[in-house]
Coordinates of C-alpha atoms and ligand atoms in Angstrom, one line a residue:
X1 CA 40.1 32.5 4.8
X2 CA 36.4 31.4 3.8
X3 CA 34.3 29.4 6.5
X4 CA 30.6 28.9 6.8
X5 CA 29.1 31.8 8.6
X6 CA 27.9 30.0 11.7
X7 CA 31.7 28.9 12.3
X8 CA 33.5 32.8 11.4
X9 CA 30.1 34.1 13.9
X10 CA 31.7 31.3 16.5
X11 CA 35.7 31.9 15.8
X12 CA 35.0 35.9 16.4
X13 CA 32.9 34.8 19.9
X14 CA 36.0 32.7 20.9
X15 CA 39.1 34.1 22.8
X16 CA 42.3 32.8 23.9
X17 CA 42.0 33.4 27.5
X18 CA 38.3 32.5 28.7
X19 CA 37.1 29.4 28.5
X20 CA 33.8 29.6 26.9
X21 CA 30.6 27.3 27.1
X22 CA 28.8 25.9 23.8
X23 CA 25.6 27.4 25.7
X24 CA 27.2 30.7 26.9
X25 CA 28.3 31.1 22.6
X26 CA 25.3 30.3 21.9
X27 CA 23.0 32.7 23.9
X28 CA 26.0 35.2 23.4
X29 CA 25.3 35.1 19.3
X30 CA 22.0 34.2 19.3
X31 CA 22.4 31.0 17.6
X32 CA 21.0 27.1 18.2
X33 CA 23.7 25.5 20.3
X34 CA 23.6 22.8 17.6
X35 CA 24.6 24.9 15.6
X36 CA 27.3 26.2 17.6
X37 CA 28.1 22.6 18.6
X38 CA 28.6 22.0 14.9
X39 CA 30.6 24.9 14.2
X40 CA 33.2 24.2 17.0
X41 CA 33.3 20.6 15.8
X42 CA 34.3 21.4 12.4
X43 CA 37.1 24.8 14.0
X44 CA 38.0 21.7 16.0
X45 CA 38.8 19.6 13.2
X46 CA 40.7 22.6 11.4
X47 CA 42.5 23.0 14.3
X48 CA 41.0 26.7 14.9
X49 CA 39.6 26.3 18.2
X50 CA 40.4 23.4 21.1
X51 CA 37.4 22.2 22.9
X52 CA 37.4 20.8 26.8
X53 CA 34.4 18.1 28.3
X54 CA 33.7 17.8 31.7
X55 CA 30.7 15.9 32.6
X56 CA 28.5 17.7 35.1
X57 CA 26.1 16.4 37.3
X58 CA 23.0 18.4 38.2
X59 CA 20.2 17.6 40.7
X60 CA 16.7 19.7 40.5
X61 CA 14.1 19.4 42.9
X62 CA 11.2 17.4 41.3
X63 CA 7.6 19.2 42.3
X64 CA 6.8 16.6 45.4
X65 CA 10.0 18.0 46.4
X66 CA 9.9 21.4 45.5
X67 CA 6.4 21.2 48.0
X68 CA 8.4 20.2 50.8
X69 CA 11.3 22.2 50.7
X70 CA 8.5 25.2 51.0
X71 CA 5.5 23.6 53.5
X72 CA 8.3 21.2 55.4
X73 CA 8.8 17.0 55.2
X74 CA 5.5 15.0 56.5
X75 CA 7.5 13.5 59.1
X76 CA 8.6 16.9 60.5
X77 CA 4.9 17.8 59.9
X78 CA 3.9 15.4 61.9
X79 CA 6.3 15.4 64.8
X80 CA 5.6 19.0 65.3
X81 CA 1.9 18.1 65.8
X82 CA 2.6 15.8 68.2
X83 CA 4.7 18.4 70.0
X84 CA 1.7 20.5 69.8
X85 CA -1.3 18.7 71.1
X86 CA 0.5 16.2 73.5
X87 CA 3.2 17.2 76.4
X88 CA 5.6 14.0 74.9
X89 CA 3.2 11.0 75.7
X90 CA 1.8 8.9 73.9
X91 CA -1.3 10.5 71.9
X92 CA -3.5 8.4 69.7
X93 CA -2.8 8.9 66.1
X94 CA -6.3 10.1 64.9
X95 CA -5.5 13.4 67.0
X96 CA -2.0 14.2 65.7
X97 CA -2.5 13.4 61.9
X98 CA -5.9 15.7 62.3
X99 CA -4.0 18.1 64.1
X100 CA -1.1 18.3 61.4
X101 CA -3.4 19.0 58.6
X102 CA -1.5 15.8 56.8
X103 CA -3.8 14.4 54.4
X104 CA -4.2 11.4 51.9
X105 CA -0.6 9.7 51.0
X106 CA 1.1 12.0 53.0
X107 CA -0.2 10.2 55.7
X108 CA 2.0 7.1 55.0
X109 CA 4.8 9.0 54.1
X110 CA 5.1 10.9 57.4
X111 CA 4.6 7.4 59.0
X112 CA 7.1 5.7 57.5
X113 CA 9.4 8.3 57.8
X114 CA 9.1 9.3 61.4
X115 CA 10.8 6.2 63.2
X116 CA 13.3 5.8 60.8
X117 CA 14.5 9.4 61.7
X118 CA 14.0 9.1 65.1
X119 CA 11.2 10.9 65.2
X120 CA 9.6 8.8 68.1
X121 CA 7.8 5.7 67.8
X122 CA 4.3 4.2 66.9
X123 CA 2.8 1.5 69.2
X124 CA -0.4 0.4 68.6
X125 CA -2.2 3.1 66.8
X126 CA -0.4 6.0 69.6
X127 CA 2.2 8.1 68.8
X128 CA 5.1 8.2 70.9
X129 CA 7.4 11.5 70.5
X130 CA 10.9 11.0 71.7
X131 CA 11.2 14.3 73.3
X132 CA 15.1 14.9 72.6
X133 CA 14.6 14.5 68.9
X134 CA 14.6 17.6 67.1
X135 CA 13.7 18.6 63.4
X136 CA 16.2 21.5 63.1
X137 CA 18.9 18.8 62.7
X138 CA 17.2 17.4 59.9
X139 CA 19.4 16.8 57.3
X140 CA 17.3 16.1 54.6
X141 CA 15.2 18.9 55.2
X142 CA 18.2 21.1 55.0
X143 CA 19.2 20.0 51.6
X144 CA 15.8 20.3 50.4
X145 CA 16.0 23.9 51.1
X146 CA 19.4 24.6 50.1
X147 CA 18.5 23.1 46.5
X148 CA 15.5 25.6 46.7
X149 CA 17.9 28.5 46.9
X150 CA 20.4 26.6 44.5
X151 CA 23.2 26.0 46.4
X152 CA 24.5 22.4 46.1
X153 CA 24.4 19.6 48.3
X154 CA 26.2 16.3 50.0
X155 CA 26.2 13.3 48.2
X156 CA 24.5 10.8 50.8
X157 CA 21.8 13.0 51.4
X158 CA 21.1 13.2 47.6
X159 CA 21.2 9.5 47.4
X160 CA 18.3 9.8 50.4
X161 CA 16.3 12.8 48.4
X162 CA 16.9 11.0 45.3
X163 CA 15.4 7.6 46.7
X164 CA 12.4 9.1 47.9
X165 CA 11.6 10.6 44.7
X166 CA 12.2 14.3 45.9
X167 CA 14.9 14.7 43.2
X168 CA 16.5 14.0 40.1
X169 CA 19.9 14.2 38.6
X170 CA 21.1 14.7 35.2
X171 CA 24.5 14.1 34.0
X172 CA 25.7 16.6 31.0
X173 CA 29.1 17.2 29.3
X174 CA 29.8 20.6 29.0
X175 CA 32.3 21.7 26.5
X176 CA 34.1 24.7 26.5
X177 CA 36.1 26.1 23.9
X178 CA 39.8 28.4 23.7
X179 CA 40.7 29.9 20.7
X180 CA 44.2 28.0 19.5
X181 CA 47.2 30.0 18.1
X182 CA 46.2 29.2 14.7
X183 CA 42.8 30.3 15.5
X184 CA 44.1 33.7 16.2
X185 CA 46.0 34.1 13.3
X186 CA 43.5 33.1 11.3
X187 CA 41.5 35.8 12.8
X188 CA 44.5 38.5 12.2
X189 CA 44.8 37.7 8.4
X190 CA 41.0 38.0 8.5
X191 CA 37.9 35.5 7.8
X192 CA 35.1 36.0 5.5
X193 CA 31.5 34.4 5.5
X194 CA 31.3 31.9 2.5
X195 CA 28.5 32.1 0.9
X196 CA 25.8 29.7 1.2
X197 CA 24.7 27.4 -2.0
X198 CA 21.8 25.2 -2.1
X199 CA 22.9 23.9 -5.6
X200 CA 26.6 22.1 -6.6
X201 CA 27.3 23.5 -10.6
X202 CA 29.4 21.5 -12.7
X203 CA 31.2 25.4 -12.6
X204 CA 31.7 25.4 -9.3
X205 CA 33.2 22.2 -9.6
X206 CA 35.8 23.3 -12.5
X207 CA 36.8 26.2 -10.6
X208 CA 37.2 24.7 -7.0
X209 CA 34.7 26.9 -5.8
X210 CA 32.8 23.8 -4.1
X211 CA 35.3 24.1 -1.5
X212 CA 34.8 27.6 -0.4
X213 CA 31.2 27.6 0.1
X214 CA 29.0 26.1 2.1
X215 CA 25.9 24.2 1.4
X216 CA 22.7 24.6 2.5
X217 CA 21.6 21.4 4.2
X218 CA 18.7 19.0 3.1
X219 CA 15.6 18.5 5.2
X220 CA 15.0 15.0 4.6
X221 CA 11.9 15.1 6.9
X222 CA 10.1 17.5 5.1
X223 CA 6.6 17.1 4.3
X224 CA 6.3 16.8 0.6
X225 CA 3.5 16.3 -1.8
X226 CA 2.7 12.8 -2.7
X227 CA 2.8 12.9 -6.4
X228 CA 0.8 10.0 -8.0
X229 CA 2.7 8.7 -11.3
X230 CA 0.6 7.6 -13.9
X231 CA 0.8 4.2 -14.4
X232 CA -1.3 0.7 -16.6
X233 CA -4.8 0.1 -15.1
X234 CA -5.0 -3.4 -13.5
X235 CA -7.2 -4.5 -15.6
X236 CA -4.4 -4.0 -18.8
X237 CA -2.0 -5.5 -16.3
X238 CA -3.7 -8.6 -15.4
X239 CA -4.6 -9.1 -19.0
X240 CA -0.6 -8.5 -19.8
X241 CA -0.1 -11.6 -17.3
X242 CA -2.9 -13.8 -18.6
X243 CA -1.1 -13.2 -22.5
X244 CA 1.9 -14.4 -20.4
X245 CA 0.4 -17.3 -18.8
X246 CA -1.6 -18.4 -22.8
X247 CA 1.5 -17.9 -24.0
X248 CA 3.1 -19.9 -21.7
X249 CA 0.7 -22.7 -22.0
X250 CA 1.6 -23.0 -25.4
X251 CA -1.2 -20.5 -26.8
X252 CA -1.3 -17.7 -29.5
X253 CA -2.3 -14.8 -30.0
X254 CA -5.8 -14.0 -32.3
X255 CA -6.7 -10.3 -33.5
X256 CA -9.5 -9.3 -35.2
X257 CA -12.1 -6.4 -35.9
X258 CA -13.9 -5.0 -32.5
X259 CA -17.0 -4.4 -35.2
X260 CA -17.5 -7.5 -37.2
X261 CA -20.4 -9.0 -39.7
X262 CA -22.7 -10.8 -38.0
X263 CA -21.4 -13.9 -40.3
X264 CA -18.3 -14.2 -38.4
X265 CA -20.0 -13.4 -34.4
X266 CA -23.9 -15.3 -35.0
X267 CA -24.0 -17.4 -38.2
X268 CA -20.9 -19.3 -38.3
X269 CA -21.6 -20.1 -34.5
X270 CA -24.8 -21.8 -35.4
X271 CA -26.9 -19.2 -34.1
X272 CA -30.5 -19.2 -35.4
X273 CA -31.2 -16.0 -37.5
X274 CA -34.2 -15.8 -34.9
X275 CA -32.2 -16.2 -31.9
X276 CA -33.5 -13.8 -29.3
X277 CA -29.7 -12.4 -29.0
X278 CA -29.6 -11.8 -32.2
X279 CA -32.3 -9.1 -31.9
X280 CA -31.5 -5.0 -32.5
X281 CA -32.0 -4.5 -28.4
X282 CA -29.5 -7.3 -27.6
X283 CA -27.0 -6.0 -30.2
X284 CA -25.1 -3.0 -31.0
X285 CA -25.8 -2.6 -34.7
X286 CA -23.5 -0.2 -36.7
X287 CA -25.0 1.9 -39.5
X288 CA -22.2 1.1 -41.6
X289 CA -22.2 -0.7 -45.0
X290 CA -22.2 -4.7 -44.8
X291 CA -18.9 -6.3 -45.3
X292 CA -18.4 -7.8 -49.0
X293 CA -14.8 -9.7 -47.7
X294 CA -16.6 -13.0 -46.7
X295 CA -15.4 -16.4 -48.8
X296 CA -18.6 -17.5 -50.7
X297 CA -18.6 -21.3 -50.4
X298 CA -17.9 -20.3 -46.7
X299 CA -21.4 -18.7 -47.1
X300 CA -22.8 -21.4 -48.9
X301 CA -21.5 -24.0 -46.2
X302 CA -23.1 -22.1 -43.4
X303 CA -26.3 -21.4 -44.7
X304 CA -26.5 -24.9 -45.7
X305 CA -25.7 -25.9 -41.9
X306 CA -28.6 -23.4 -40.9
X307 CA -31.2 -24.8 -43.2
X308 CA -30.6 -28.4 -43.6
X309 CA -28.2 -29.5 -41.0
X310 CA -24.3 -31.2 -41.2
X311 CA -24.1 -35.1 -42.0
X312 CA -26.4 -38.1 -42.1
X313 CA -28.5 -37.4 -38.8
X314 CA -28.1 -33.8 -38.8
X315 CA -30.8 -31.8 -38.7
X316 CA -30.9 -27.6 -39.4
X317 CA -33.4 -24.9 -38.3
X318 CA -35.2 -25.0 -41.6
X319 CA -35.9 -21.2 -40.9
X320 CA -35.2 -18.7 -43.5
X321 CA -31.7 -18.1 -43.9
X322 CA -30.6 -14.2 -44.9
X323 CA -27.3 -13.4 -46.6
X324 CA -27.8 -9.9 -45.5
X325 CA -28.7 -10.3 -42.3
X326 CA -25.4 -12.2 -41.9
X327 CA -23.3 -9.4 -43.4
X328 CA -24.3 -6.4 -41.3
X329 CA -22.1 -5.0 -39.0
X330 CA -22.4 -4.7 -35.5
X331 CA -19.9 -4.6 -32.2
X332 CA -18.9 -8.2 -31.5
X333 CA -21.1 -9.4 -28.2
X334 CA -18.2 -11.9 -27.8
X335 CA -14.9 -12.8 -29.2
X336 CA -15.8 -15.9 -30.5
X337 CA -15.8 -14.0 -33.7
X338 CA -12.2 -14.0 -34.0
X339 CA -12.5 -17.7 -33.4
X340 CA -14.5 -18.5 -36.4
X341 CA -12.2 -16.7 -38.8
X342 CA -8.8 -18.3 -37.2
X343 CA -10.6 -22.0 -37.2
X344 CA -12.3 -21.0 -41.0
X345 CA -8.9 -20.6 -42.4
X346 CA -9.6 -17.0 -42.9
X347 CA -6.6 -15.3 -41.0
X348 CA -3.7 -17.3 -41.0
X349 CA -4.5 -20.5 -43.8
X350 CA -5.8 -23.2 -42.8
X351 CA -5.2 -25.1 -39.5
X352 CA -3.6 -28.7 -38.8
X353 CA -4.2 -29.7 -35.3
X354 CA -2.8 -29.4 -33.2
X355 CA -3.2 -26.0 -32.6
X356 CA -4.1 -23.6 -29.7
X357 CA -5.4 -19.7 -29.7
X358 CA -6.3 -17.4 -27.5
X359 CA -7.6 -13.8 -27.5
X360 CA -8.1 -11.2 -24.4
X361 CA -10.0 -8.3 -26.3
X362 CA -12.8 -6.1 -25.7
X363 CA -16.8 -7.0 -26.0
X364 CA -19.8 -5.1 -26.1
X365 CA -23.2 -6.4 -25.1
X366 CA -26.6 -3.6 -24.5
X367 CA -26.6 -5.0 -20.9
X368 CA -27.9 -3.2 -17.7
X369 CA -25.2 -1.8 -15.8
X370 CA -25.1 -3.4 -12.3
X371 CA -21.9 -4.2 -9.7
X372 CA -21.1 -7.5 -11.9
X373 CA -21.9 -6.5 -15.8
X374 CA -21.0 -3.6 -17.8
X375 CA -21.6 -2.7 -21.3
X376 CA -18.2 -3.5 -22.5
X377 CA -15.8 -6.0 -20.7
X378 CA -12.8 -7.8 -21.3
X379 CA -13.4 -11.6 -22.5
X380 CA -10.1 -14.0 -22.5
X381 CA -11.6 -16.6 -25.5
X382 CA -9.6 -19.4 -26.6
X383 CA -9.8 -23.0 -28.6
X384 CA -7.7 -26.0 -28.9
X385 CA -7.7 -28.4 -32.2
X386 CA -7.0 -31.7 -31.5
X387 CA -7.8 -35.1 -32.2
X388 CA -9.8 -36.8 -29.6
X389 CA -10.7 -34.1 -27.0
X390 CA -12.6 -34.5 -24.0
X391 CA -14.3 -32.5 -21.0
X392 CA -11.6 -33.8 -18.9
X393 CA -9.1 -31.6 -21.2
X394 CA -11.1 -28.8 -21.1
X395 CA -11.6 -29.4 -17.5
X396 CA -7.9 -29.5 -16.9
X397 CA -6.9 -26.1 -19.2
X398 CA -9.2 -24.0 -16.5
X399 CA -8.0 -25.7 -13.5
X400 CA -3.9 -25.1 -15.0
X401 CA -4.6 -21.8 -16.0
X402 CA -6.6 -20.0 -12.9
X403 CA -3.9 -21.7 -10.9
X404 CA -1.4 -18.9 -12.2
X405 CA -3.7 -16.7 -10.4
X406 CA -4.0 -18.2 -7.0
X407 CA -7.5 -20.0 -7.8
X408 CA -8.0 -23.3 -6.9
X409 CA -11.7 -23.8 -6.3
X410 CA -13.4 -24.0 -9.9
X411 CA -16.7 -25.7 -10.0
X412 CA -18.7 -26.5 -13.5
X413 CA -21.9 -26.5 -14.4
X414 CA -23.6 -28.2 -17.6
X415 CA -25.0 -25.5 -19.8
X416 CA -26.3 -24.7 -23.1
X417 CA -25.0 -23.0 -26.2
X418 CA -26.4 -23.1 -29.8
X419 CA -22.8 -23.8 -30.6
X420 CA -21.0 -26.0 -28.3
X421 CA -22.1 -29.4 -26.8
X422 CA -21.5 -30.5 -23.9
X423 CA -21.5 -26.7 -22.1
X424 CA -20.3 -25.9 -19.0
X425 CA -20.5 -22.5 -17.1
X426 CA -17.5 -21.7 -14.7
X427 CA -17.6 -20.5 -11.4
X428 CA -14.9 -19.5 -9.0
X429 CA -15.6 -18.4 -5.3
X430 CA -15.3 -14.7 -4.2
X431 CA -12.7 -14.7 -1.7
X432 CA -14.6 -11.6 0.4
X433 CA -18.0 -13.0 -0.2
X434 CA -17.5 -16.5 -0.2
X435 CA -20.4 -16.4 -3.1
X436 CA -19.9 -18.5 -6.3
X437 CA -19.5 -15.9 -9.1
X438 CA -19.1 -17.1 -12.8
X439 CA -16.5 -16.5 -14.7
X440 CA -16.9 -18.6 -18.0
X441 CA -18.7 -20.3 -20.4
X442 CA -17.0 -23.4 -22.2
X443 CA -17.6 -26.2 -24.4
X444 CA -16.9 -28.6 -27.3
X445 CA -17.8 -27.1 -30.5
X446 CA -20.8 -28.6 -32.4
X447 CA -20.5 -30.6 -36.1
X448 CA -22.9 -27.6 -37.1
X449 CA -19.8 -25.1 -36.4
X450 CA -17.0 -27.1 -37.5
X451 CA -18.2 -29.2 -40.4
X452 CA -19.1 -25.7 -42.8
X453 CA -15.5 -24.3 -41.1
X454 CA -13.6 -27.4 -42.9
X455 CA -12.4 -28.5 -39.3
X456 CA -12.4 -32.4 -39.2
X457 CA -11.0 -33.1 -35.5
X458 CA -12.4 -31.8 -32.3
X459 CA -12.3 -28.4 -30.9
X460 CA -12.3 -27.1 -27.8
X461 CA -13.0 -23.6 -26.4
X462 CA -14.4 -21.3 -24.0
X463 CA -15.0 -17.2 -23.4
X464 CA -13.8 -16.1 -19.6
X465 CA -14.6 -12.6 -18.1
X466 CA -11.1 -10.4 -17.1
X467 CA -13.2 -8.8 -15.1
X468 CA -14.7 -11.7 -12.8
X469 CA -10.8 -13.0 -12.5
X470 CA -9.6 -9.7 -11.1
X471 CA -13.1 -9.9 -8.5
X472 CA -11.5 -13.1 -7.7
X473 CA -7.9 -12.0 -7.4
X474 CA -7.9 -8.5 -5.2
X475 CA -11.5 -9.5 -3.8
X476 CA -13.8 -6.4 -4.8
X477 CA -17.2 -6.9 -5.9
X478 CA -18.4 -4.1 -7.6
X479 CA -16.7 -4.0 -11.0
X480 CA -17.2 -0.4 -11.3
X481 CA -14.6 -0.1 -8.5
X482 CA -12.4 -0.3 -11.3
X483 CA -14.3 0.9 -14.1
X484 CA -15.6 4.6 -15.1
X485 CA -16.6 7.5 -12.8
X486 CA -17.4 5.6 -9.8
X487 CA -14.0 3.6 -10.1
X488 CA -11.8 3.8 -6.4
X489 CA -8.9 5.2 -7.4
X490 CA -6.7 4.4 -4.2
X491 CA -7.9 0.7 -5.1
X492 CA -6.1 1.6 -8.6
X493 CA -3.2 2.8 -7.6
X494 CA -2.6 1.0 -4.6
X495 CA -3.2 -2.2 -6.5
X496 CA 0.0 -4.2 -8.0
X497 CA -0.4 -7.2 -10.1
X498 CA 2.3 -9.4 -8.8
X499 CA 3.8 -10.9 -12.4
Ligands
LIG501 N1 -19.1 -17.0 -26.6 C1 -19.3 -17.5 -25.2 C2 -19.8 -16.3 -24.3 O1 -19.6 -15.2 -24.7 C3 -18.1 -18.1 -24.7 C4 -17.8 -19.4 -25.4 C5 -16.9 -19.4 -26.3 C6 -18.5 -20.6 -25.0 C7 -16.5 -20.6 -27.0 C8 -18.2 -21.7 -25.7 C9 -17.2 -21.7 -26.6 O2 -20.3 -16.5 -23.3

């Protein structure tokens, strides 16, 4: 026969005859008795070995106790001292506690202990021996020293003892085991050690071996390695769940190049050649050749726009206009780029309102890096066509769709864009802070943008920062906590953008 090692270690410890205890097999092989305790359990439940409880009580001294059973009780103390100075009148207290060397709570305890054994009595502050009293009698001070030589003791004095805090008991079942007659014959045909596997094989499943071996067992509480998965950056995340919400809102989805001609991300916005943005240190210009893929009367239409104006009262910049200055290539400062090709007709045909879009796409602009701009940043753009559009619908898109994020408190402010008119900047309130922080820039596009685009009805639209919405969502306020070499990684990983 084949059984775990600790359990052939605790069958050959076992006999027939003599009662053994789990402790006394346990110091006997050397083993944990939990082990042992495990081991009978399971010859138990093979019907190897029987196993007897009794439950026994034992009482220990505690170390007040302990002190007493060795110096004496305070109240014997006491009376002795009185015996001592006095010849069995009354002596004022002062003298017999001093001369019992009794000191601090010991005091009381001798006190209140001495008339209630009959000690003597106490009348107003003098202490009255009663002379046939006699300490040897004293039973609890005879228990207290039997328990110091371990002999056991009488129940009502234990109660007493116990009561005053002198001792405790425990109550423990002790279990002995007695080899059974099956037990023995199993030892006579002779049992082997199985050995120990930390790992089940789909082999030692075919052959039946699982059920000769025994397994090691699993610490579950053991300290292991935290191992950090990888997993999306919050900022992909949260712009996963603002698709989701565009979409939602009936939105969709523009793409477009990252570097464009300025035609598409300046001139088509109505943005003076001159414009101060438009200079190399604002701009990211790309020594590239310019792009030839731009319609022509498109061209024609905007550089009319630029020099002349749109309709009867319009009036243009009258500033030199150059065609290749609009078709050199530089990283998109915004993705209102993308928006002038959708709106021209240029990417998907042309447009019958209504119609919505929306981008959330990477921008570049040659700011200085500080805890609210970087370089490059995510910008959530969008534009509605419709017939007969007003703030208020612009007003109510923002207030729907920063709702989906938990922000209610949006405040406008008019504004001003070569390209849009009226304009309003957003700002939403930093729920750390409590500072306004913007987060968007919005407005109706001009005549001057959508007359040259061939867009008769109104439009629409607006450029939001991912990056402010996630300060507003898990409240940090340096956006390099998430960005680059000084990003807080336990903020990144610890951070879970509820979808
Ligand atoms: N392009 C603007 C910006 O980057 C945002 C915007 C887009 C404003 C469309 C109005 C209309 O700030």
């Amino acid at each position: 026969m084949r059984l775990p090692e600790s359990q052939v270690a605790v069958l050959n410890a076992a006999s027939a005859t003599d009662e053994q205890t789990i402790e006394q097999l346990a110091e006997e092989l050397g083993i944990k008795p939990e082990t042992v305790t495990g081991a009978v359990f399971d010859l138990r439940d093979d019907g190897l070995v029987s196993v007897s409880e009794t439950v026994e009580e034992t009482v220990e001294l505690t170390d007040e106790g302990e002190e007493y059973a060795e110096e004496g009780l305070p109240e014997v103390r006491l009376f002795r001292a009185a015996l001592d100075v006095g010849d069995g009148d009354s002596i004022p207290m002062g003298q017999v506690i001093g001369a019992s060397s009794l000191a601090g709570p010991q005091v009381d305890i001798a006190l209140s202990n001495f008339a209630r054994k009959g000690y003597g009595r106490i009348d107003s502050g003098e202490l009255v021996p009663d002379a046939d009293a006699s300490p040897d009698g004293d039973e609890e001070a005879a228990a207290l020293s039997a328990l110091l030589d371990g002999e056991s003791v009488d129940g009502d004095v234990l109660d007493q003892l116990e009561s005053r805090n002198l001792v405790v008991r425990h109550e423990s079942t002790i279990r002995s085991v007695l080899l059974t007659d099956e037990g023995v014959d199993a030892l006579m045909m002779g049992v082997e050690a199985a050995e120990t596997v930390s790992r089940l094989t789909p082999e030692m499943l075919t052959s039946g071996e699982w059920q000769d071996v025994e397994f090691t067992e699993y610490n579950v509480e053991a300290d292991a390695p935290v191992v950090q998965g990888g997993k999306k950056h919050i900022l992909r995340q949260t712009a996963d769940r603002v698709k989701d919400v565009l979409v939602g809102m009936g939105f969709s989805e523009m793409e477009g190049p990252h570097a464009d001609a300025d035609f598409w991300i300046n001139d088509c916005l109505f943005m003076p050649q001159d414009h101060p943005a438009r200079t190399h240190w604002d701009r990211f210009a790309l020594d590239v050749p310019p792009m030839e893929d731009i319609p022509e009367d498109l061209i024609e239409r905007v550089r009319s726009a630029h020099l002349e104006g749109v309709g009867d009262d319009g009036d243009g910049y009258h500033s030199p206009w150059s065609e290749d200055f609009a078709r050199a290539i530089a990283l998109r400062g915004h993705t209102t780029s993308l928006s002038m090709r959708y709106l021209s007709g240029h990417e998907v045909g042309e447009l019958e309102p209504p119609q919505r879009y929306f981008s959330v796409e990477k921008v570049y602009r040659n700011d200085t890096l500080d805890p609210t701009h970087l370089l490059e940043f995510y910008q959530i753009e969008g534009w509605v066509m419709a017939e007969d559009l007003s703030v208020r619908d612009l007003m109510g898109t923002f207030e729907e769709f920063y709702s989906h994020f938990g922000i209610t408190d949006i405040q406008f402010k008019p504004h001003y864009n070569p390209y849009t008119e009226p304009s309003f900047e957003l700002f939403g309130r930093h729920p750390e802070t409590g500072e306004l922080i913007e987060i968007g820039n919005s407005g109706m596009f001009r005549e001057e943008v959508l007359r040259p685009l061939g867009v008769e009805c109104d439009v629409m639209a607006w450029g939001l920062a991912l990056e402010r919405l996630l300060m507003l969502m898990y409240g940090f306020d340096d956006i390099r906590d998430v960005h680059g070499t000084l990003c807080d990684l336990d903020l990144l990983r610890e951070t879970e953008v509820i979808r």
